[in-house]
Coordinates of C-alpha atoms and ligand atoms in Angstrom, one line a residue:
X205 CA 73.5 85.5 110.7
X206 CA 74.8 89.1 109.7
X207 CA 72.1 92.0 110.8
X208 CA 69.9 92.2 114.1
X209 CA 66.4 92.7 113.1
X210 CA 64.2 95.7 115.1
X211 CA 60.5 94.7 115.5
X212 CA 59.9 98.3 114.8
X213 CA 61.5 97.6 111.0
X214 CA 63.9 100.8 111.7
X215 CA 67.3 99.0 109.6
X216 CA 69.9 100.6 111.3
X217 CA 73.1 98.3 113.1
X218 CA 73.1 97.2 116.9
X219 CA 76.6 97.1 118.5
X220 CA 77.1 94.0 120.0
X221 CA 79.8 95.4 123.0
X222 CA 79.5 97.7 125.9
X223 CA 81.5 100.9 126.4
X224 CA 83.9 100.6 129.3
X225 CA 86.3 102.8 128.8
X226 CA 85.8 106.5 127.2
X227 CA 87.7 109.4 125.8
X228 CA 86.6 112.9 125.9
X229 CA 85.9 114.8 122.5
X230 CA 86.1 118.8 122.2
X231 CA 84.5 120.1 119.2
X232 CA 86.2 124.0 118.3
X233 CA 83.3 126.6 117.1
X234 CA 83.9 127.1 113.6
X235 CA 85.7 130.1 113.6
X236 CA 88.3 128.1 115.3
X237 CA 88.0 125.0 113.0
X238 CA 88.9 127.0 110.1
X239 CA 92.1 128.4 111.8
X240 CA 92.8 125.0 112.4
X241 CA 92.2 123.7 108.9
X242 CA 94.4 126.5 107.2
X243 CA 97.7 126.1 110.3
X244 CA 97.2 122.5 109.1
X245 CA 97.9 123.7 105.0
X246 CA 94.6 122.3 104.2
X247 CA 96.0 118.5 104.7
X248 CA 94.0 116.9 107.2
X249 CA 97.1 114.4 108.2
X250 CA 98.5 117.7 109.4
X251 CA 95.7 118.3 111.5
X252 CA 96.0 118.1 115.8
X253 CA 93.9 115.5 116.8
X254 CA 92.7 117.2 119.9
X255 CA 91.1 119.6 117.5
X256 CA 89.1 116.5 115.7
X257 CA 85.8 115.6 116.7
X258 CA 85.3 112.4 114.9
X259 CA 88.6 110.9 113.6
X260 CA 87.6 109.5 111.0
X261 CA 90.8 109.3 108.8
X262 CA 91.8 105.6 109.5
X263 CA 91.0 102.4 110.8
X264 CA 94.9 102.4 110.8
X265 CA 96.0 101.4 114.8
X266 CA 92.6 103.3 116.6
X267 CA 90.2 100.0 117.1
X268 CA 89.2 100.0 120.4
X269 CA 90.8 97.2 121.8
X270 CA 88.5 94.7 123.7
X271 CA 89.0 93.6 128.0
X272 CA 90.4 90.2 126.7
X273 CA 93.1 92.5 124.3
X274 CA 93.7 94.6 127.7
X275 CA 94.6 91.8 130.0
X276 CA 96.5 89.8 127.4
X277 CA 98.5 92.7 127.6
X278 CA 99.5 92.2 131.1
X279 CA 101.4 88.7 130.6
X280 CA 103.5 89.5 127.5
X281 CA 107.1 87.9 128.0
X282 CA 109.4 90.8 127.8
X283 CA 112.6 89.3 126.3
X284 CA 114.7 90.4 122.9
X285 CA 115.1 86.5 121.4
X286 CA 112.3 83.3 122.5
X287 CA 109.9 85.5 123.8
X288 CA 106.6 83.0 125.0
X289 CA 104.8 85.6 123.2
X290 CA 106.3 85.4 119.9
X291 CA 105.7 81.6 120.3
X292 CA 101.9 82.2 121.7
X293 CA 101.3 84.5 118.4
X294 CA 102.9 82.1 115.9
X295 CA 100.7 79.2 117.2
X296 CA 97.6 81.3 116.6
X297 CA 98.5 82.1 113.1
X298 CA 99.4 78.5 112.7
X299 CA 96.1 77.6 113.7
X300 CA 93.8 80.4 112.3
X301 CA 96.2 81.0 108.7
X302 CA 97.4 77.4 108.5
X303 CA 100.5 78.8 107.9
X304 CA 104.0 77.6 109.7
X305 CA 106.0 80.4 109.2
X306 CA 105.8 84.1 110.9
X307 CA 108.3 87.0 110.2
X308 CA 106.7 89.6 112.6
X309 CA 107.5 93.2 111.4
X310 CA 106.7 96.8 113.2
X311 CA 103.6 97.2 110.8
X312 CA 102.4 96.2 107.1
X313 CA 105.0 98.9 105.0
X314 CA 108.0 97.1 106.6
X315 CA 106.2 93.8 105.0
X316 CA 105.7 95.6 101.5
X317 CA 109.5 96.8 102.4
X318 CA 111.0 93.0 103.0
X319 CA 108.7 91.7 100.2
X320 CA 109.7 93.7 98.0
X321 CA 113.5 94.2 98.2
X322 CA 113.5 90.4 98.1
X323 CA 111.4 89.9 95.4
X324 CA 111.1 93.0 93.2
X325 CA 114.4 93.4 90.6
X326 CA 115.0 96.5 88.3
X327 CA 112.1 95.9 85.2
X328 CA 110.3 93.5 87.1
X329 CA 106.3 94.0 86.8
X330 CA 103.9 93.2 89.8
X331 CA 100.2 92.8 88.5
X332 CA 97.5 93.5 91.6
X333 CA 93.6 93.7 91.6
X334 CA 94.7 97.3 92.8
X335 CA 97.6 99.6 94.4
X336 CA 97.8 100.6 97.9
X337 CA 100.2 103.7 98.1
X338 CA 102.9 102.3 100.3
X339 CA 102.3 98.9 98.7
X340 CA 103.2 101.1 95.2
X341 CA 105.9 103.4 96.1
X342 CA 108.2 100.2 97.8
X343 CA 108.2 98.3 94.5
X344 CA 108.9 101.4 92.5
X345 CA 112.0 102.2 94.5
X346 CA 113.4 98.9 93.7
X347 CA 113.0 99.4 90.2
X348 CA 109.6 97.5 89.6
X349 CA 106.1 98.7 88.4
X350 CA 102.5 97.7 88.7
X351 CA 100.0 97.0 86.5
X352 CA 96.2 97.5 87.8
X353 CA 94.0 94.8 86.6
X354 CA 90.8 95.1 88.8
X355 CA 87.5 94.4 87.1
X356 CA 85.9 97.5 85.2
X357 CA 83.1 97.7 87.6
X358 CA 85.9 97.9 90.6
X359 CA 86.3 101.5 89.4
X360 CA 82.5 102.3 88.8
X361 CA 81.3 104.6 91.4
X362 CA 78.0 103.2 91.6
X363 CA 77.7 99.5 91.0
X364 CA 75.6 96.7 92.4
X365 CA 79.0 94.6 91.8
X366 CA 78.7 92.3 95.0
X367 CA 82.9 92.0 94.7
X368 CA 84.2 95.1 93.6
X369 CA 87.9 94.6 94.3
X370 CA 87.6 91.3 92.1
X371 CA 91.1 90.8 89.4
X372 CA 90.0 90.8 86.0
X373 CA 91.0 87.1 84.8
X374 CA 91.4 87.9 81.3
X375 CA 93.5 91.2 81.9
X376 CA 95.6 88.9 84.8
X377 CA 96.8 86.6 81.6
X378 CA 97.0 89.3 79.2
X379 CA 99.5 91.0 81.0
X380 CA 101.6 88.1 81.7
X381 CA 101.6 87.4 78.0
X382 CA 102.8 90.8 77.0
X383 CA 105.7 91.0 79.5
X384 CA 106.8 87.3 79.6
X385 CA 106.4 85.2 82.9
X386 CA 109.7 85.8 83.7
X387 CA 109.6 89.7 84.5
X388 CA 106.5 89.1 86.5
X389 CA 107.8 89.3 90.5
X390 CA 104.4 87.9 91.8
X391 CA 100.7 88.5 91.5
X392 CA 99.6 90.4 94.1
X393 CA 96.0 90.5 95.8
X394 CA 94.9 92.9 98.1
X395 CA 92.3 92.1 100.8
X396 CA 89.4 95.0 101.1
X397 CA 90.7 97.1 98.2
X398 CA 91.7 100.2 100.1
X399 CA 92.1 102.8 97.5
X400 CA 88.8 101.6 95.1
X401 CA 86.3 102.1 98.6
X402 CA 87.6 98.9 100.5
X403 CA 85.4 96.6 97.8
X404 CA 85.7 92.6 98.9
X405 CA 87.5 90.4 96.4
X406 CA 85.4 86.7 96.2
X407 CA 87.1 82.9 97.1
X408 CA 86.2 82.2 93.5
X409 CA 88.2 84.9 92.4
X410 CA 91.1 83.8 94.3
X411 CA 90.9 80.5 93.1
X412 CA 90.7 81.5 89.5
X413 CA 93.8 83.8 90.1
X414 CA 95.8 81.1 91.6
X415 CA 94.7 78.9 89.0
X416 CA 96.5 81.2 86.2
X417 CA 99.7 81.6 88.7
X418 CA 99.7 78.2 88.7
X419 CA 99.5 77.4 84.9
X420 CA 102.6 80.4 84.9
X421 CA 104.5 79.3 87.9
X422 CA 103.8 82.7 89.5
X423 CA 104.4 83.5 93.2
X424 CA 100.5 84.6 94.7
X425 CA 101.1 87.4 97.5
X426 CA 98.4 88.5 99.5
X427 CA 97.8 91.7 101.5
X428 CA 95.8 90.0 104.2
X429 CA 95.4 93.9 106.1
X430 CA 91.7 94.2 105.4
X431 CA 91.0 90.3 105.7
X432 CA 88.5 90.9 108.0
X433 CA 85.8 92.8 106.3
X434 CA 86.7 90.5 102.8
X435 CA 86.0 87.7 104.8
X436 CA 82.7 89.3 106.2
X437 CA 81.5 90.1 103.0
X438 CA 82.9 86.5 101.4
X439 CA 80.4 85.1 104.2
X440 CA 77.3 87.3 103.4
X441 CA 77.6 87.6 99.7
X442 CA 79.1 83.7 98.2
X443 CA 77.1 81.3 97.7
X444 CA 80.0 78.5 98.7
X445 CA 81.2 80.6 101.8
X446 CA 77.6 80.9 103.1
X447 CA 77.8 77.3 104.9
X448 CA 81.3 78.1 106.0
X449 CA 82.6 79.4 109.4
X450 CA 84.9 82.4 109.2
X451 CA 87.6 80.7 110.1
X452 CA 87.1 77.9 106.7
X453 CA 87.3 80.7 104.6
X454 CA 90.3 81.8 106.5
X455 CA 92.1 78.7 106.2
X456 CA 90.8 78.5 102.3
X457 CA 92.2 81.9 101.3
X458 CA 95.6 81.4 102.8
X459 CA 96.3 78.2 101.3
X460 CA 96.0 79.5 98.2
X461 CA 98.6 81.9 98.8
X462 CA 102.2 82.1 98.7
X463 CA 102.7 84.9 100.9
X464 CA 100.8 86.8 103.4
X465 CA 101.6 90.0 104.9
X466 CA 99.0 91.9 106.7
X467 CA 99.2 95.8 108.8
X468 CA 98.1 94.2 112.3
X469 CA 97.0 98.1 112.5
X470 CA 94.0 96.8 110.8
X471 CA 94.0 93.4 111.2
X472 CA 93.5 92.3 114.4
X473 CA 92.4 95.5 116.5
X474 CA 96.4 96.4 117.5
X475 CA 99.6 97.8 115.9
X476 CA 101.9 95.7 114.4
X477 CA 102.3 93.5 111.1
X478 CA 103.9 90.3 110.4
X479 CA 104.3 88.4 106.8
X480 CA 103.3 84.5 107.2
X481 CA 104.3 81.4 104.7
X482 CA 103.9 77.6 104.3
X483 CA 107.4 77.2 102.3
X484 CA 110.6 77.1 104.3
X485 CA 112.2 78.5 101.1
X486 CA 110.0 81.9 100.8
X487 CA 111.1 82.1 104.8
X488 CA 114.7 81.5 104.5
X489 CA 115.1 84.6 101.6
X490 CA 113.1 87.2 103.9
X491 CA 114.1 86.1 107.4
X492 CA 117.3 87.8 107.0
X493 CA 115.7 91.4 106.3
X494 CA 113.9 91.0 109.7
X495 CA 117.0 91.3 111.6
X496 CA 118.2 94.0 109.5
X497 CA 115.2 96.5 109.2
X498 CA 112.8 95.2 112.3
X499 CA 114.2 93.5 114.6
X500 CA 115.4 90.0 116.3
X501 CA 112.6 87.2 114.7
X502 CA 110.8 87.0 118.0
X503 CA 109.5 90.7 118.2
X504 CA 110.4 92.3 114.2
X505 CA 110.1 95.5 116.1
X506 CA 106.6 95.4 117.8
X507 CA 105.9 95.8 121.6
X508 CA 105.3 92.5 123.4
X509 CA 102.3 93.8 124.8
X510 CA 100.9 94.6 121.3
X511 CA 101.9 91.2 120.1
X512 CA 99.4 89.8 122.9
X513 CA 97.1 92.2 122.2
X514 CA 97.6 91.3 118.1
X515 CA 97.2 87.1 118.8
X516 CA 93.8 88.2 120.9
X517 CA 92.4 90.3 117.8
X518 CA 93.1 88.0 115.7
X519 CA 90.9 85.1 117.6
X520 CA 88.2 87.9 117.8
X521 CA 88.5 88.6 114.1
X522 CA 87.2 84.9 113.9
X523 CA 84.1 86.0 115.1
X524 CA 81.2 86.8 113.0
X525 CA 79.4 89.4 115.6
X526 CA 83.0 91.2 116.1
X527 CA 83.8 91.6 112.4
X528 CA 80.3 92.5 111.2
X529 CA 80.3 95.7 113.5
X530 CA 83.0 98.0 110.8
X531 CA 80.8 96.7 107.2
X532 CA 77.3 97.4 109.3
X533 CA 77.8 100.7 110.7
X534 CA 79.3 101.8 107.2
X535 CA 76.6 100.1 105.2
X536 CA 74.1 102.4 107.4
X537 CA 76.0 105.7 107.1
X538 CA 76.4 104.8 103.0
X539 CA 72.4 104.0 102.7
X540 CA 71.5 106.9 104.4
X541 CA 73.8 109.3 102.5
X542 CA 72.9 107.8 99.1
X543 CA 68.6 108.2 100.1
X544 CA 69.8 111.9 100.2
X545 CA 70.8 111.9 96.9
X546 CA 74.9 112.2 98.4
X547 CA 77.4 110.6 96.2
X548 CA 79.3 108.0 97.7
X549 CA 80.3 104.5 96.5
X550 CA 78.3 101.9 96.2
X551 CA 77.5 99.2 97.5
X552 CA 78.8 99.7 100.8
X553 CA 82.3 98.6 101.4
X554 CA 84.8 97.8 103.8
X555 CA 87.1 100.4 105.9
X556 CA 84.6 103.3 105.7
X557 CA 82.0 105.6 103.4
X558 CA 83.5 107.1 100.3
X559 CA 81.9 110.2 99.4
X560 CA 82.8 110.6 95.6
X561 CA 84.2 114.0 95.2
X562 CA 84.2 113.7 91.3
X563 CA 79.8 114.1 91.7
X564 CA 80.0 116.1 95.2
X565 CA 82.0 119.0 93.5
X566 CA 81.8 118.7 90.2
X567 CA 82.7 122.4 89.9
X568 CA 85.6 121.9 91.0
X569 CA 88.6 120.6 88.4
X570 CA 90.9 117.5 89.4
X571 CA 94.0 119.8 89.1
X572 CA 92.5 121.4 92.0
X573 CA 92.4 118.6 93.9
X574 CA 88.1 118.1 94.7
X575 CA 88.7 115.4 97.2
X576 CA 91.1 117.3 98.9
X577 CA 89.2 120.4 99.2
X578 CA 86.3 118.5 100.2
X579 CA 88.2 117.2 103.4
X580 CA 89.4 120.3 104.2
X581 CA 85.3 122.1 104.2
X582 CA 84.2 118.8 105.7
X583 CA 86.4 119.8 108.4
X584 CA 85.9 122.8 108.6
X585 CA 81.9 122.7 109.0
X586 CA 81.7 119.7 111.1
X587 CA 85.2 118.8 113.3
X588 CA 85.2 115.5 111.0
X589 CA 88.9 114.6 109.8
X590 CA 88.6 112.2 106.8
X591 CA 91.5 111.2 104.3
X592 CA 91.8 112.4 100.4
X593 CA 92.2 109.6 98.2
X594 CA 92.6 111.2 94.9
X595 CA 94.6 113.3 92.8
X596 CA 96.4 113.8 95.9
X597 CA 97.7 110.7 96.8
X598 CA 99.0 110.3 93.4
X599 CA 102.8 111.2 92.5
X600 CA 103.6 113.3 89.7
X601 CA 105.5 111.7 86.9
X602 CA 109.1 112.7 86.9
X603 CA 108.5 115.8 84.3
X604 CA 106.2 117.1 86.6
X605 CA 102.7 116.4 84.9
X606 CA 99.6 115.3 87.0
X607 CA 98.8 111.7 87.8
X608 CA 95.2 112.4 87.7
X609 CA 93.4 109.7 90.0
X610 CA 90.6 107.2 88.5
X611 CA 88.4 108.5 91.4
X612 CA 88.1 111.1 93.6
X613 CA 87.0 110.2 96.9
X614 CA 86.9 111.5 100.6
X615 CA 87.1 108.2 102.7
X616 CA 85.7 108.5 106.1
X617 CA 87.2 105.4 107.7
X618 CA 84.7 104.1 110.5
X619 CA 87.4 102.7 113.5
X620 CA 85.9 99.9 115.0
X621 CA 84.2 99.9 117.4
X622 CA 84.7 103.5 118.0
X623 CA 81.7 105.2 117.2
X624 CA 78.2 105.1 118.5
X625 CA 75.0 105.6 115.9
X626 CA 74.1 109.3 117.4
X627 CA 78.4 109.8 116.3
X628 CA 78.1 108.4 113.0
X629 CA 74.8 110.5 112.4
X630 CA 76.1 113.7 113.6
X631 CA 78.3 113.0 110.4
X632 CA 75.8 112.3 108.1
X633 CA 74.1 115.3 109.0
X634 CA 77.0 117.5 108.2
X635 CA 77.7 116.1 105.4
X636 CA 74.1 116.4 104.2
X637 CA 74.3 120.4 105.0
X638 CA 77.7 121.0 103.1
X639 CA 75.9 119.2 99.8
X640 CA 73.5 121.6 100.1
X641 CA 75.9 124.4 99.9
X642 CA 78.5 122.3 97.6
X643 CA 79.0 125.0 95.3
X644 CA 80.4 127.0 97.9
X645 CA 83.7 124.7 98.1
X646 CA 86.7 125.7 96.1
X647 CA 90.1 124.4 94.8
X648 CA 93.3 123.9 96.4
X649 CA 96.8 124.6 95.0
X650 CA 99.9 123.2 96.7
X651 CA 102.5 125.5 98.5
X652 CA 104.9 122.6 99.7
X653 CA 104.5 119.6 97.7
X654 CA 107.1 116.8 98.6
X655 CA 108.2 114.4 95.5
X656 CA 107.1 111.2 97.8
X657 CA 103.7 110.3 99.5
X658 CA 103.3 114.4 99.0
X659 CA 99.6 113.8 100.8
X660 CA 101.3 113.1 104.3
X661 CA 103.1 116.4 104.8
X662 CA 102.0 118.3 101.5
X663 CA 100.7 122.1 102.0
X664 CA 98.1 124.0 100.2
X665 CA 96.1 127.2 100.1
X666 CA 92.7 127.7 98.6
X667 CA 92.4 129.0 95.1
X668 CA 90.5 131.8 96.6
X669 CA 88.5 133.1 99.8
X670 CA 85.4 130.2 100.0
X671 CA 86.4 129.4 102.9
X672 CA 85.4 132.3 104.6
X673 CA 82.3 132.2 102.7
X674 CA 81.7 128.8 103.9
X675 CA 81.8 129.3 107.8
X676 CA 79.3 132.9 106.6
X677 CA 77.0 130.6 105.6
X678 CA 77.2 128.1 107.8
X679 CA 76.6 130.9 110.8
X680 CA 73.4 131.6 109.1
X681 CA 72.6 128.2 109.2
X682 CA 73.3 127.3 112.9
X683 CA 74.2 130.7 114.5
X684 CA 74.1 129.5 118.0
X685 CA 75.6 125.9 117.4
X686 CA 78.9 124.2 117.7
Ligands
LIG297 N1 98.1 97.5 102.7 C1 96.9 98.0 102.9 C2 95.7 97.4 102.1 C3 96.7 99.1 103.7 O1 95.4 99.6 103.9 C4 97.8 99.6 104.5 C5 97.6 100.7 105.4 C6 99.0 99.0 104.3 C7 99.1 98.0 103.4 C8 100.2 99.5 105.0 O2 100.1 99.2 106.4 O3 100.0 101.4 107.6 O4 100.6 99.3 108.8 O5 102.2 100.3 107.2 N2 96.6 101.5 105.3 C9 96.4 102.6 106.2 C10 95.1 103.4 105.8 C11 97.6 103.6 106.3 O6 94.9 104.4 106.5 O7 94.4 103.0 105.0 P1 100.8 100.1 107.5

C-alpha cells in the first residue's frame, strides 16, 4: 500500500499517529550555538542535548513510544528469575521470528559482545555485506577480522541500486576460498546497512547467501537491528515479497538464519536487545555469557518495563503503516535535498538522509575530517546534531596511519515518529543555506583522540578561524532570526 496520495499531487508523507505527548525544544542564537559546538571539541556526541534543536544523531533508544508501549509498561512482572514478562516477550519472538530460543541482553553491543567471544577465535575471519563499528571493534578484540564484501554499487554514492546493502555472491565464495572454511567464524548479514546510508539487503540475497553457507557448512548471523526498514523496503521493492505480509517476510528471513541479534534501541521503538535461535546447541554455548556480562536469562540486564514496551514494538513493527513512517519521511527530506542539487545518497535509505560530505566539501581533504566538520557547521548554523560517519569513525592502524573511510557522510538519523514535516523542513532549509556558503567550512584536527571508537569522546579544533566566518555570514543572512 506504501504512500498516501494528496489530490493536490504535492508527494510529501502523511503521519499516520497523533501527537499526545510533547517535549519542549529551545533553539540557542547562533552566537551561542557556536560556543556550544567548540565546549563540545567539535564532536557532536559531546554535545548537551538541551542545546539541540532537532536531534538528529540516532534512531538509537529516542522512538517515540506509542499509548499501547506506555500502558504495557504498567504490568511488567518485576522479578530477578521467571519473570511473566520474559515469558510474554519470548512468546512474541516465537511467534513473529519463529525462533524458540531468546538470550535477552541490555542492548545490541552486548549481543556482538556474547557472539563474538563465543564464536570469534584468534585468526578467525568474519565476512559481512558491511561493518557496523561496534559490530567491528568486538571481533577485533578477540583476535578476528572482517572482510567487507557488499556489492560495488553498495558504496556508490548515487545509484538507482534498489538493494544497496546487498553481499556480493561471488566475493562471499571468493573469500572463503582464500582463507579456507575453517577460519571463517560465520557470515555475517547486517539488516539496513548502517554505515553505507542504511541501504536494504533483498530475500533473494539472503537466500543466495545462505545457499553458499550451506554448500560450506558456515554459521549465517544476522544483525536483525534495522529489520524494520529492510523489511519495508523488501515489501515495496521485491517482486516475491510484494504479495507477502510483513510478518511472511519476517518469518522467511529468520529461518534462514542461524543467529539473530538485534539493538531493541532500534528495533522495536524501546531500549534493549536480545540474540534469538532455532538450535538448542547455538543456545547452550551463549547462555552462559548472559549470566556473566547481562544478567539472570529472564531480564539479560534490561528493565522489565522496557521488555513490555520491546514485545509491544515489536507487534507494531508488524505493521505496514507503523514501519513505513522512518523510510517515507527520509525518502521526502532526500528528494527534496537532491532537486537542490545537495549531495546525499541515493536512493533513499533506511535510518536517515546522508548528506555525502566527499561532494558537500570537496575543499576540504579527508585528513581533515569533511564529514566531521560538516556536523560541527551544520550545528552550528541550524541547532541540528547529526553523526559523522567517516574518517572519523575509523581507527587508525596500530603505526598511526589514517584509515581513510570509503565515504564521507553526515547521517541525519530521522527518530521515528519524532518529527513533524514543518521539523524535517526547517532542516532542509538549513542545510540548503550552508551549501550555498560550503566553501566557507574548514577542517578539523584532533586535540584528544582516544585509540578506541575515538568519535565518541574524541576532541578537535578547526584548522583555522571559519567558524567565525561562518556565523558572520550567516548574520547577514538572517540578522534578526534564531
Ligand atoms: N548493529 C547495528 C546495525 C547498529 O546500527 C547498532 C547501533 C548496533 C548493532 C549496536 O547496537 O547501540 O544497541 O549497542 N547503532 C546505533 C546508531 C548506535 O546510532 O546507529 P547498540
Amino acid at each position: 500500500m506504501g504512500k498516501i496520495k494528496f489530490f493536490s499531487g504535492e508527494d510529501i508523507p502523511l503521519e499516520m499517529h497523533k501527537v499526545r505527548i510533547v517535549q519542549k525544544l529551545e533553539l540557542a542564537p547562533i552566537e551561542q550555538r557556536v560556543k556550544y559546538m567548540q565546549e563540545a571539541g567539535n564532536n557532536t556526541f559531546l554535545l548537551n542535548n538541551r542545546d539541540v534543536f532537532m536531534d538528529m544523531l540516532t534512531d538509537s533508544g529516542v522512538n517515540a513510544m506509542s499509548d499501547n508501549q506506555l500502558s504495557a509498561m504498567m504490568i511488567a512482572d518485576d522479578s530477578y528469575a521467571g519473570s511473566e514478562t520474559f515469558t510474554r516477550l519470548e512468546k512474541t519472538l516465537q511467534e513473529l521470528f519463529g525462533t524458540k530460543y531468546f538470550l535477552p541482553a541490555h542492548q545490541g553491543r552486548a549481543c556482538e559482545n556474547i557472539i563474538s567471544q563465543v564464536f570469534v577465535k584468534e585468526g578467525s575471519v568474519v565476512p559481512m555485506n558491511y561493518h557496523f563499528t561496534t559490530t567491528k571493534a568486538h571481533i577485533v578484540i578477540n583476535g578476528g577480522s572482517i572482510e567487507e564484501i557488499v556489492i560495488d554499487e553498495g558504496i556508490e554514492v548515487t545509484s538507482s541500486h534498489p538493494f544497496k546493502g546487498n553481499m556480493d555472491i561471488d566475493k562471499l565464495k571468493e573469500v572463503i576460498a582464500r582463507n579456507g572454511k575453517e577460519k571463517i567464524a560465520y557470515v555475517r548479514m547486517e539488516a539496513g546497512t548502517n554505515l553505507i546510508g542504511g541501504q536494504p539487503f533483498s530475500l533473494e540475497n539472503l537466500q543466495d547467501v545462505r545457499k553458499v553457507c550451506d554448500e560450506n557448512g558456515l554459521m549465517l548471523v544476522f544483525d536483525a537491528s534495522l529489520l524494520s526498514d529492510n523489511l519495508y523496503f523488501m515489501k515495496e521493492r521485491e517482486e516475491q515479497c510484494k504479495s507477502m505480509s510483513i510478518e511472511e517476510i519476517t518469518k522467511k528471513i529468520m529461518a534462514l538464519c542461524d543467529i539473530t541479534y538485534f539493538s531493541a534501541r532500534k528495533l522495536g521503538f524501546a531500549r534493549g536487545g536480545g540474540i534469538c535461535t532455532n538450535s538448542k546447541d547455538l543456545y547452550m554455548k551463549m547462555r552462559e555469557y548472559i549470566t556473566l556480562y547481562e544478567g539472570f536469562l529472564t531480564y539479560g540486564g534490561m528493565s522489565v518495563r522496557e521488555m513490555e514496551a520491546l514485545r509491544v514494538g515489536l507487534n507494531e513493527s508488524m505493521d505496514e503503516h507503523i514501519i513505513n513512517q522512518g523510510p517515507l519521511f527520509i525518502e521526502y527530506m532526500v528528494n527534496e535535498l537532491d532537486k537542490k542539487g545537495i549531495p546525499v545518497i541515493t536512493p533513499a535509505g533506511g535510518l536517515g538522509c546522508h548528506l555525502d560530505a566527499m561532494r558537500f566539501v570537496d575543499h576540504i581533504p579527508q585528513a581533515e575530517y569533511p564529514a566531521g566538520a560538516l556536523a560541527s557547521a551544520l550545528y552550528i548554523v541550524s541547532g541540528v546534531r547529526g553523526m559523522e560517519r567517516g574518517t572519523m569513525s575509523e581507527q587508525r592502524e596500530d603505526d598511526g596511519t589514517e584509515v581513510f573511510s570509503n565515504m564521507e557522510l553526515l547521517r541525519l538519523a530521522m527518530p521515528r515518529r519524532v518529527f513533524t514535516l514543518s521539523q524535517v523542513k526547517y532542516a532542509i532549509d538549513r542545510i540548503e543555506w550552508l551549501y550555498k556558503n560550503r566553501k566557507l567550512i574548514g577542517g578539523l584536527k584532533f586535540v584528544e583522540e582516544p585509540k578506541t571508537l575515538r568519535f565518541f569522546f574524541g576532541r578537535l579544533d578547526p584548522t583555522s578561524n571559519w567558524q567565525d566566518e561562518l556565523v558572520k555570514a550567516f548574520r547577514k543572512d538572517f540578522p534578526d532570526s534564531l
